């Protein structure tokens, strides 16, 4: 079941989406396998701290984040599990939705996300994927910064 914060945000934005329940998984790649979804179409969130606040980096599950490609990377670090739990109190650990705006956080999006015809992402637990068109997802990202911040695994 999607987190209440995410559900409220999607409703407020008028986003068309559906939810896909699946067997509980612990990683984005296992979720993609369980749902028979390409890791190239599964958006994952990586929460970072830039010295002054938090940033949600959004990239395909089949990619890894390239911290050195982020502006201000010298002060960037991965947020701790405890920090993430405070920022996303209605989400399971490791199931952060890639829509930082829903939680009042800045977001940076990998350029490859814009080319996805459809997008799947964690809804706040380890047993639900949210699915929507790539266009709808990009609209939800609004004025998020875009850059090439990842590389394919």
Short mmCIF file of C-alpha atoms in Angstrom, two decimals:
data_model
loop_
_atom_site.label_atom_id
_atom_site.label_comp_id
_atom_site.label_asym_id
_atom_site.label_seq_id
_atom_site.Cartn_x
_atom_site.Cartn_y
_atom_site.Cartn_z
CA UNK A 1 0.00 0.00 0.00
CA UNK A 2 1.38 3.41 -0.92
CA UNK A 3 2.34 5.77 1.87
CA UNK A 4 -0.35 8.24 2.95
CA UNK A 5 1.89 11.19 2.05
CA UNK A 6 2.50 9.83 -1.45
CA UNK A 7 -1.18 8.98 -1.98
CA UNK A 8 -2.20 12.49 -0.91
CA UNK A 9 0.42 14.07 -3.20
CA UNK A 10 -0.62 12.01 -6.23
CA UNK A 11 -4.28 12.86 -5.59
CA UNK A 12 -3.56 16.58 -5.17
CA UNK A 13 -1.59 16.57 -8.42
CA UNK A 14 -4.36 14.73 -10.28
CA UNK A 15 -1.90 12.03 -11.33
CA UNK A 16 -3.18 8.96 -13.15
CA UNK A 17 -1.51 5.86 -11.71
CA UNK A 18 -2.14 2.31 -10.67
CA UNK A 19 -0.68 0.19 -7.90
CA UNK A 20 0.90 -3.21 -8.43
CA UNK A 21 1.08 -5.40 -5.32
CA UNK A 22 3.95 -7.88 -5.29
CA UNK A 23 5.74 -10.28 -3.01
CA UNK A 24 7.85 -8.32 -0.51
CA UNK A 25 11.37 -7.60 -1.76
CA UNK A 26 14.36 -5.84 -0.22
CA UNK A 27 16.08 -4.25 -3.24
CA UNK A 28 15.02 -2.36 -6.35
CA UNK A 29 16.52 -5.03 -8.62
CA UNK A 30 14.60 -7.81 -6.83
CA UNK A 31 11.42 -5.74 -7.06
CA UNK A 32 11.93 -5.36 -10.81
CA UNK A 33 12.42 -9.14 -11.12
CA UNK A 34 9.38 -9.96 -8.96
CA UNK A 35 7.17 -7.65 -11.05
CA UNK A 36 8.67 -8.60 -14.41
CA UNK A 37 9.61 -4.97 -15.00
CA UNK A 38 12.82 -3.83 -16.64
CA UNK A 39 15.18 -2.16 -14.17
CA UNK A 40 15.49 0.56 -16.82
CA UNK A 41 11.83 1.48 -16.14
CA UNK A 42 11.95 1.28 -12.35
CA UNK A 43 12.84 4.66 -10.82
CA UNK A 44 14.62 4.54 -7.49
CA UNK A 45 15.39 7.24 -4.97
CA UNK A 46 18.73 7.82 -3.30
CA UNK A 47 18.61 10.29 -0.42
CA UNK A 48 21.63 12.56 -0.06
CA UNK A 49 22.73 15.27 2.34
CA UNK A 50 24.55 18.21 0.76
CA UNK A 51 25.73 19.95 3.93
CA UNK A 52 22.77 22.30 4.02
CA UNK A 53 19.84 19.96 3.51
CA UNK A 54 18.59 16.83 1.86
CA UNK A 55 18.22 15.99 -1.82
CA UNK A 56 16.44 13.06 -3.46
CA UNK A 57 18.36 11.74 -6.47
CA UNK A 58 16.16 9.82 -8.93
CA UNK A 59 17.67 7.26 -11.27
CA UNK A 60 16.77 3.96 -12.94
CA UNK A 61 17.13 0.88 -10.72
CA UNK A 62 19.50 -0.58 -13.33
CA UNK A 63 21.93 2.30 -12.72
CA UNK A 64 24.22 3.36 -9.92
CA UNK A 65 24.61 6.92 -8.69
CA UNK A 66 27.78 8.77 -9.67
CA UNK A 67 28.23 11.12 -6.72
CA UNK A 68 31.16 12.83 -8.43
CA UNK A 69 28.80 13.99 -11.22
CA UNK A 70 26.57 15.92 -8.82
CA UNK A 71 27.04 19.66 -8.48
CA UNK A 72 28.54 20.30 -5.07
CA UNK A 73 29.57 16.65 -4.79
CA UNK A 74 32.46 17.48 -2.47
CA UNK A 75 29.94 18.10 0.33
CA UNK A 76 27.47 15.34 -0.72
CA UNK A 77 27.06 12.16 1.25
CA UNK A 78 24.47 9.44 1.46
CA UNK A 79 21.88 10.10 4.14
CA UNK A 80 21.88 7.61 7.00
CA UNK A 81 19.01 5.18 7.57
CA UNK A 82 17.99 7.18 10.65
CA UNK A 83 17.93 10.45 8.67
CA UNK A 84 15.83 8.82 5.94
CA UNK A 85 13.42 7.42 8.52
CA UNK A 86 12.89 10.94 9.90
CA UNK A 87 12.36 12.41 6.41
CA UNK A 88 10.00 9.64 5.26
CA UNK A 89 8.19 8.61 8.47
CA UNK A 90 5.36 6.80 6.67
CA UNK A 91 7.68 4.71 4.46
CA UNK A 92 9.43 1.43 5.13
CA UNK A 93 13.21 1.59 5.26
CA UNK A 94 14.57 1.27 1.74
CA UNK A 95 11.22 1.98 0.03
CA UNK A 96 11.48 5.75 -0.48
CA UNK A 97 9.33 7.06 -3.35
CA UNK A 98 11.30 9.02 -5.97
CA UNK A 99 9.09 12.11 -5.61
CA UNK A 100 10.93 14.35 -3.18
CA UNK A 101 8.36 17.13 -3.65
CA UNK A 102 5.77 14.98 -1.88
CA UNK A 103 7.96 15.28 1.23
CA UNK A 104 9.11 18.88 0.68
CA UNK A 105 12.58 17.87 -0.53
CA UNK A 106 14.69 19.09 -3.44
CA UNK A 107 15.04 16.55 -6.22
CA UNK A 108 17.62 15.91 -8.93
CA UNK A 109 16.71 13.55 -11.74
CA UNK A 110 18.96 11.53 -14.01
CA UNK A 111 18.53 12.54 -17.66
CA UNK A 112 17.60 8.98 -18.64
CA UNK A 113 14.32 9.21 -16.68
CA UNK A 114 12.87 11.62 -19.27
CA UNK A 115 13.09 8.94 -21.97
CA UNK A 116 11.08 6.31 -20.09
CA UNK A 117 7.72 5.58 -21.78
CA UNK A 118 6.36 4.29 -18.48
CA UNK A 119 7.70 4.44 -14.95
CA UNK A 120 7.38 2.15 -11.94
CA UNK A 121 8.53 3.07 -8.44
CA UNK A 122 8.28 2.05 -4.80
CA UNK A 123 5.18 3.39 -3.12
CA UNK A 124 6.60 3.53 0.39
CA UNK A 125 6.60 -0.18 1.26
CA UNK A 126 8.33 -3.28 -0.06
CA UNK A 127 5.19 -4.83 -1.55
CA UNK A 128 3.66 -2.13 -3.79
CA UNK A 129 4.85 -0.57 -7.02
CA UNK A 130 3.28 2.56 -8.42
CA UNK A 131 2.95 2.61 -12.22
CA UNK A 132 2.29 5.61 -14.47
CA UNK A 133 3.20 6.99 -17.85
CA UNK A 134 6.65 8.50 -18.21
CA UNK A 135 5.05 11.78 -19.20
CA UNK A 136 2.91 11.88 -16.03
CA UNK A 137 5.95 11.06 -13.88
CA UNK A 138 8.00 13.84 -15.48
CA UNK A 139 5.14 16.29 -14.85
CA UNK A 140 5.20 15.31 -11.16
CA UNK A 141 8.92 16.06 -11.05
CA UNK A 142 8.09 19.64 -12.05
CA UNK A 143 11.06 21.95 -11.73
CA UNK A 144 13.46 19.33 -10.36
CA UNK A 145 17.03 19.70 -11.55
CA UNK A 146 18.10 17.33 -14.35
CA UNK A 147 21.62 16.02 -15.02
CA UNK A 148 23.50 12.89 -15.99
CA UNK A 149 24.11 11.55 -12.48
CA UNK A 150 24.21 7.79 -13.01
CA UNK A 151 25.74 5.04 -15.07
CA UNK A 152 24.24 1.73 -16.15
CA UNK A 153 25.34 -1.23 -14.00
#
